[in-house]
Every structure is written in C-alpha cells, then in structure tokens.
Coordinates of C-alpha atoms in Angstrom, one line a residue:
X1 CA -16.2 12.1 -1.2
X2 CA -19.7 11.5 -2.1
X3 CA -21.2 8.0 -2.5
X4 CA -18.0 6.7 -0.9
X5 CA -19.4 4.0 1.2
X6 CA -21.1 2.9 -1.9
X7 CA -18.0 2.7 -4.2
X8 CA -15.5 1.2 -2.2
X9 CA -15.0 -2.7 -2.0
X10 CA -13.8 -2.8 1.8
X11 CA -12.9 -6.3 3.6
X12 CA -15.0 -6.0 7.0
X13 CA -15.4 -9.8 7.3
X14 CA -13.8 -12.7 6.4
X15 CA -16.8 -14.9 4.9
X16 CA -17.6 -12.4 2.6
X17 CA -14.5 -13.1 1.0
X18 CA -15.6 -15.7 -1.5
X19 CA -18.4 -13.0 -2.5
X20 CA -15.8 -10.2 -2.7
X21 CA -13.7 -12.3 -5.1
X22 CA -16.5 -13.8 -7.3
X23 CA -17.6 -9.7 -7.9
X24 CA -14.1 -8.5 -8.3
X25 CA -13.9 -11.3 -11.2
X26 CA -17.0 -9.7 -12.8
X27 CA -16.1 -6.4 -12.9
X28 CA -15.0 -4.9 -16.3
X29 CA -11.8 -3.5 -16.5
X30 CA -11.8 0.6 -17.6
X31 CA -9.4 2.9 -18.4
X32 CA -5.5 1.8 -19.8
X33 CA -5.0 -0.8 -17.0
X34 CA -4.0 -4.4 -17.6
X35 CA -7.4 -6.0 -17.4
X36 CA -7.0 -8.6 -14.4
X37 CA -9.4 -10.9 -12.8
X38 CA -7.6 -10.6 -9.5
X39 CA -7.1 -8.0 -6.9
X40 CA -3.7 -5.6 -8.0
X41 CA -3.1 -3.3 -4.9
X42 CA -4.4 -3.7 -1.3
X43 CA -4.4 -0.4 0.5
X44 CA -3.3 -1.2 4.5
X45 CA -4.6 1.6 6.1
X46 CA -2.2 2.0 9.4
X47 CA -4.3 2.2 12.9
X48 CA -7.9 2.8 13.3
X49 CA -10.3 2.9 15.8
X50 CA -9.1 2.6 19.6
X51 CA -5.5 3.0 18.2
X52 CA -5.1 6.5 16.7
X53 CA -1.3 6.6 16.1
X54 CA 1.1 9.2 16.1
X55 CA -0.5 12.1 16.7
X56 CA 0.2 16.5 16.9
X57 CA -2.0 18.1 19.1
X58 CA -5.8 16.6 17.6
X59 CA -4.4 15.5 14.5
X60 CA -4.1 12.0 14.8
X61 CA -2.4 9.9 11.9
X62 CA -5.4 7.3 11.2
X63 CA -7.4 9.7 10.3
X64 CA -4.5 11.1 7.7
X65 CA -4.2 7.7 6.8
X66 CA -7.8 6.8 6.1
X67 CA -8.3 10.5 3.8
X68 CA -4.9 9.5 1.9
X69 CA -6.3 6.1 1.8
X70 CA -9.6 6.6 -0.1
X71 CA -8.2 9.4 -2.4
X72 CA -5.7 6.5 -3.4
X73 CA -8.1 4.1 -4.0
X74 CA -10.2 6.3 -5.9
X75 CA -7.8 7.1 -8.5
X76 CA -6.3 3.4 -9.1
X77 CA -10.2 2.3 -9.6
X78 CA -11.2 5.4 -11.8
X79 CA -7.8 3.9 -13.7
X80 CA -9.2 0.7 -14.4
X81 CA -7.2 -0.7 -11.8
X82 CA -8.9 -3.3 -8.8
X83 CA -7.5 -1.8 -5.2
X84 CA -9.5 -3.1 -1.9
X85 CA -8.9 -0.9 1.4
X86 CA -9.2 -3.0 4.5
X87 CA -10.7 0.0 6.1
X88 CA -12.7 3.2 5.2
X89 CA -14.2 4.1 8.0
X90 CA -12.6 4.9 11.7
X91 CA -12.5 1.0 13.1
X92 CA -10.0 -1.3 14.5
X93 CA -9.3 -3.9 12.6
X94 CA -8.9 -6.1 15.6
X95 CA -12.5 -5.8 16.4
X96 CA -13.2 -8.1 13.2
X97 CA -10.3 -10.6 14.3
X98 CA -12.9 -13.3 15.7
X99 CA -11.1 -16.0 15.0
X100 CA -7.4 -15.4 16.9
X101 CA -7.7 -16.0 20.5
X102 CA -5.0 -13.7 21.8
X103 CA -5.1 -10.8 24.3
X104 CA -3.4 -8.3 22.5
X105 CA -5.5 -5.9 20.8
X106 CA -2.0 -4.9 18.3
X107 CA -1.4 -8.4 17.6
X108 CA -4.8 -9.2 16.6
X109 CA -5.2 -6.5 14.6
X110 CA -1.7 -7.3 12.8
X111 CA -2.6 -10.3 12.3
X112 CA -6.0 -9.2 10.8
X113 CA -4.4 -7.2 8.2
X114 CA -1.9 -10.4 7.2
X115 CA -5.0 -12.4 7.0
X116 CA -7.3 -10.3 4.6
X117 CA -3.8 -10.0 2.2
X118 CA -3.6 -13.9 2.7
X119 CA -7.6 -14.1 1.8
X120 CA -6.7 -11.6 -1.5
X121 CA -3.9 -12.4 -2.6
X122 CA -3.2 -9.1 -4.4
X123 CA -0.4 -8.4 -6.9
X124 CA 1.3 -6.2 -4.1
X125 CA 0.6 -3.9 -0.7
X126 CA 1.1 -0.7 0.2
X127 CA 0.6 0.6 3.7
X128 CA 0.0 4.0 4.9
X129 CA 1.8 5.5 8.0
X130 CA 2.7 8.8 9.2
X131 CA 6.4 9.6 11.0
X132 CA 7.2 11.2 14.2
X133 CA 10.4 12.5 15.3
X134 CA 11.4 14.2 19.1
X135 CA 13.8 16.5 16.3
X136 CA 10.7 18.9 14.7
X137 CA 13.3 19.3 11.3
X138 CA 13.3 15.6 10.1
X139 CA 11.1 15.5 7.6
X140 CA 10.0 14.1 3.9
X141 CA 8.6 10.6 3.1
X142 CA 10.3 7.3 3.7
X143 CA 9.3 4.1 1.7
X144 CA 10.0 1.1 4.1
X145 CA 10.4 -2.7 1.9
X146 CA 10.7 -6.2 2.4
X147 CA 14.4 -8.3 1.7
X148 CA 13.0 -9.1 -1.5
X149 CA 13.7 -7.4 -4.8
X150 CA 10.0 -6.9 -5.8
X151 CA 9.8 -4.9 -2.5
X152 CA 12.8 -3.6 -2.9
X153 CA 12.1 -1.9 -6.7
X154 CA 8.5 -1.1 -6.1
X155 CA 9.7 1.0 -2.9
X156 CA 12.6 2.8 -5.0
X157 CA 9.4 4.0 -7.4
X158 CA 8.0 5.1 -4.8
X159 CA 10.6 7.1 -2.8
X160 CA 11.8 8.3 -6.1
X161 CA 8.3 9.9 -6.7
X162 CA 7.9 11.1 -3.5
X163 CA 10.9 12.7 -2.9
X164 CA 10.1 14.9 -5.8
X165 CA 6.3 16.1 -4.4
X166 CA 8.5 16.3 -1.2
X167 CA 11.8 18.2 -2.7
X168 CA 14.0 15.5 -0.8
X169 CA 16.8 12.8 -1.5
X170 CA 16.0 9.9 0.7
X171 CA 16.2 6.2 -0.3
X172 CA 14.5 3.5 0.8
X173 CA 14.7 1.3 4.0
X174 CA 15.0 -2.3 4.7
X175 CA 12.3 -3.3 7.0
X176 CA 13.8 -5.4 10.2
X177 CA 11.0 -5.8 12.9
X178 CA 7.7 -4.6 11.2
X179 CA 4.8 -7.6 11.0
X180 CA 3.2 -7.1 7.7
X181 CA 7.1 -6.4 6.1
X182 CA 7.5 -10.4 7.4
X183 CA 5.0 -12.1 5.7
X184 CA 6.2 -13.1 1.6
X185 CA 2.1 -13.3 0.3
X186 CA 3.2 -10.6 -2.4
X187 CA 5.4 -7.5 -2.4
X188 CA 4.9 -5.3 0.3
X189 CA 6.1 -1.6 1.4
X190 CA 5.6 0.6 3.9
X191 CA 4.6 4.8 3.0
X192 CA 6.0 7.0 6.0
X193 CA 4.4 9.9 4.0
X194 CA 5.6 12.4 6.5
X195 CA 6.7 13.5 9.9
X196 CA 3.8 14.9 11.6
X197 CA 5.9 16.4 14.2
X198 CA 7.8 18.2 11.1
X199 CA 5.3 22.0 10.2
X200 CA 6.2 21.6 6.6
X201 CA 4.8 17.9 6.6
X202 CA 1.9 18.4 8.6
X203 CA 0.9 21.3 5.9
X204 CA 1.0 18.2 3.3
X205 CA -0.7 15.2 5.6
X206 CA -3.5 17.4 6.1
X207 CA -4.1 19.9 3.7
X208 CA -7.2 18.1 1.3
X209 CA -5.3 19.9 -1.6
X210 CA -2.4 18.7 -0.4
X211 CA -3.4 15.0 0.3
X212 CA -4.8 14.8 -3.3
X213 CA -1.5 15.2 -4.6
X214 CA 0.3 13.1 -1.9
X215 CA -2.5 10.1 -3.2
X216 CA -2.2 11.1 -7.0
X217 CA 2.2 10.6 -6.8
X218 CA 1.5 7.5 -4.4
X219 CA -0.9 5.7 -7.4
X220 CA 1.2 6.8 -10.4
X221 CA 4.0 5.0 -8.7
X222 CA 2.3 2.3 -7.9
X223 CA 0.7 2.4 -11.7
X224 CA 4.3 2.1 -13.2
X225 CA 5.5 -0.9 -10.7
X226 CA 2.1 -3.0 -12.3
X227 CA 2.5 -2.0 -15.9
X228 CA 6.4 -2.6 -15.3
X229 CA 5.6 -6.0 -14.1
X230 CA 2.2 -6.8 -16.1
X231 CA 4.4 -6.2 -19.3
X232 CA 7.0 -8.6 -18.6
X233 CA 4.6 -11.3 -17.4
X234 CA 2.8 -11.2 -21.0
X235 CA 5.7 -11.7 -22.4
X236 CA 6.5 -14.9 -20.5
X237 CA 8.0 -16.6 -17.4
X238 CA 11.2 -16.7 -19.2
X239 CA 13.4 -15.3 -21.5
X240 CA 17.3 -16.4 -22.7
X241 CA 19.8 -14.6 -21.2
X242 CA 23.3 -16.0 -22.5
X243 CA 23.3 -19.9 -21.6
X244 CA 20.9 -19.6 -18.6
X245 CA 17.2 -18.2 -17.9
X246 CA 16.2 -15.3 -16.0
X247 CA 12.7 -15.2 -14.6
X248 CA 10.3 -12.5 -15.2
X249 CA 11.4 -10.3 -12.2
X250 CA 15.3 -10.7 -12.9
X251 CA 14.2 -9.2 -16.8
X252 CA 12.4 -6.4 -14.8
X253 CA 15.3 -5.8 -12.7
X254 CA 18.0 -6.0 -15.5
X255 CA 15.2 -3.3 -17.2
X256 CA 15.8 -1.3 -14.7
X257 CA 19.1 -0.9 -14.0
X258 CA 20.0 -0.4 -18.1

C-alpha cells in the first residue's frame, strides 16, 4: 500500500469540500468507466478510532474495515472510476464533527458520515461492516439496503456476488433502524462481509490474500450497478412503455427482471 496517503482523496474536513469537488471535476477519467464529473461511490468505512467494533480476540473490525476499504477504493480509481473514503487512517469520524453540539460520540459520528455523503453527493454508498454472532456457525456476507429500489437492486448485485466468493445463498435485508440506511441522498447499502465470530470468515476478513478478493467481488459489483445505471441514463429520462412512461430506474428494473 505504498504511496497510499498520497493517492487517496479522503474527506477529513468539511471546508475543504469545495476544493475536493473542484479537483474531482478536473481529474481525467481512465480506464472503461463512464467518464463523470461527479463523485460515483463513497466508501463508509464502519467505526474508527475510539470505537473499534466488533471484535475476536485483537482483531477488531475497523481495522478489517479500513484494509477492505482502501483495496476497494484502489481498484474502482485504477478503473477510471471516482470513489472518496471518509477514512483511511484509524480516526473517529466524530472527532471532525465540529459543528453538531451533541454529547454522544455515536451520534456525532453518524451524523458525520450523513453529512460528508450530503456534502458529495455520490451516485451511491456502500458501507463496510463486519458480523458477529453468540452461534460461532453463522456465517457468509449479508448486504443490508434501503426501502428503495435502487438500494434494493444494487444490494441483490452485491449479495449475488458475494455469496459466490462466500459459497452461500443469502439474500438481502431490509434495513429498519440503521442511521445512514435512513437518509434518501443516493442509494445506499450496507456490506456485513462476514461473521468474525465465524473461523471460516475470520480466515477471509483478515487474510491480505483473502481481503483482496473480498475488495475485488465488492467493486465488480458495484462496477455493474454504475454501468447498469450510467447506460440507461444516456439513453434518457424516459422511454414509452405501452401508453405511459417509465423512468430511467423502472427501465433498469424491468432490465432486470427479463
């Protein structure tokens, strides 16, 4: 992970936003991605700092989340693609909420993560989590979305792709209580990417071999959601369906199912 810190475009503060964007906009677009002047995936990378997460012994989820983290954003930029982490380094990201005067630490630092996708306004977000379960034999990845059919499709990518690195047959959950799942700035979901307190899983959250491919089935899913989505938005807003109009995401939808 050489020359990380130097690579990565990482939202520590909220007035350099406006400097953030205006660079973004400049950069050229590489690879086969559709060439954007916007940010396409923001990379929520669960706990940090003070709050370490689930844990198994001294392996503690953020730092599994952080490692998954930049390997993901690494391989959507070497695509062509424009991600932003909101961390890449061990911090809280309530430390750089200055500007909610609340005394909970977990609220602020919520709240934090809602603001910088607010601030962004990326095309969607995926947060990275780790499970834990008292039963040591649940295991595999669970994709957790929004009640909203972008969330909804781009987390059935997802668990689709994941239960084949995984060799499982889960489906996707409907998010009831979780903070960022609330907010409807732009399609948002959830990666359980394993049960830490499950031996098979901890082998793949940990394992650098192992968290490479973990990142590399996370971004191809997330690669077919854009292009899905990109594709039908070149071809218009609308298109006739019978005697009415179907948006862009209804086309996408009926795409999918047929």
């Amino acid at each position: 992970m050489a020359g990380w810190e130097e690579d990565s475009y990482v939202m520590r503060h909220s007035k350099f936003l406006f400097l953030l964007a205006a660079f973004l906009f400049l950069l050229p677009a590489q690879g086969s991605a559709v060439p954007l002047t916007s940010v396409q995936v923001l990379i929520d990378v669960g706990h940090g700092g003070v709050d370490s997460g689930t844990s198994h012994g001294s392996i503690l989820e953020k730092d599994i989340n952080l490692e998954v983290g930049k390997r993901l954003y690494r391989l959507l930029t070497e695509k062509g693609y424009r991600a932003v982490l909101n961390r890449d380094r061990d911090m809280a990201l309530s430390d750089e909420n200055q500007w909610l005067k609340n005394p909970s630490r977990h609220i602020r630092d919520l709240a934090q993560r809602r603001h910088l996708a607010k601030e962004m306004k990326p095309e969607l977000m995926v947060s990275l989590h780790v499970n834990w379960s008292s039963d040591s034999r649940s295991r595999g990845p669970l994709v957790i979305y929004q009640a909203n059919d972008q969330s909804y499709w781009l987390a059935s990518i997802l668990q689709n792709r994941l239960n084949q690195l995984a060799k499982t047959n889960s489906h996707p959950v409907k998010g009831r209580t979780y903070y960022l799942l609330k907010q409807e700035l732009c399609p948002t979901v959830i990666v359980e990417m394993g049960f830490i307190s499950n031996r098979a899983d901890r082998a793949l959250l940990t394992t650098p071999e192992q968290q490479d491919k973990l990142a590399r089935v996370i971004s191809e899913a997330l690669e077919e959601y854009l292009l899905l989505t990109n594709d039908l938005q070149r071809k218009g807003s609308q298109a006739s369906f019978g005697k009415r109009q179907l948006g862009w995401w209804e086309r996408l939808r009926s795409t999918i199912r047929n």
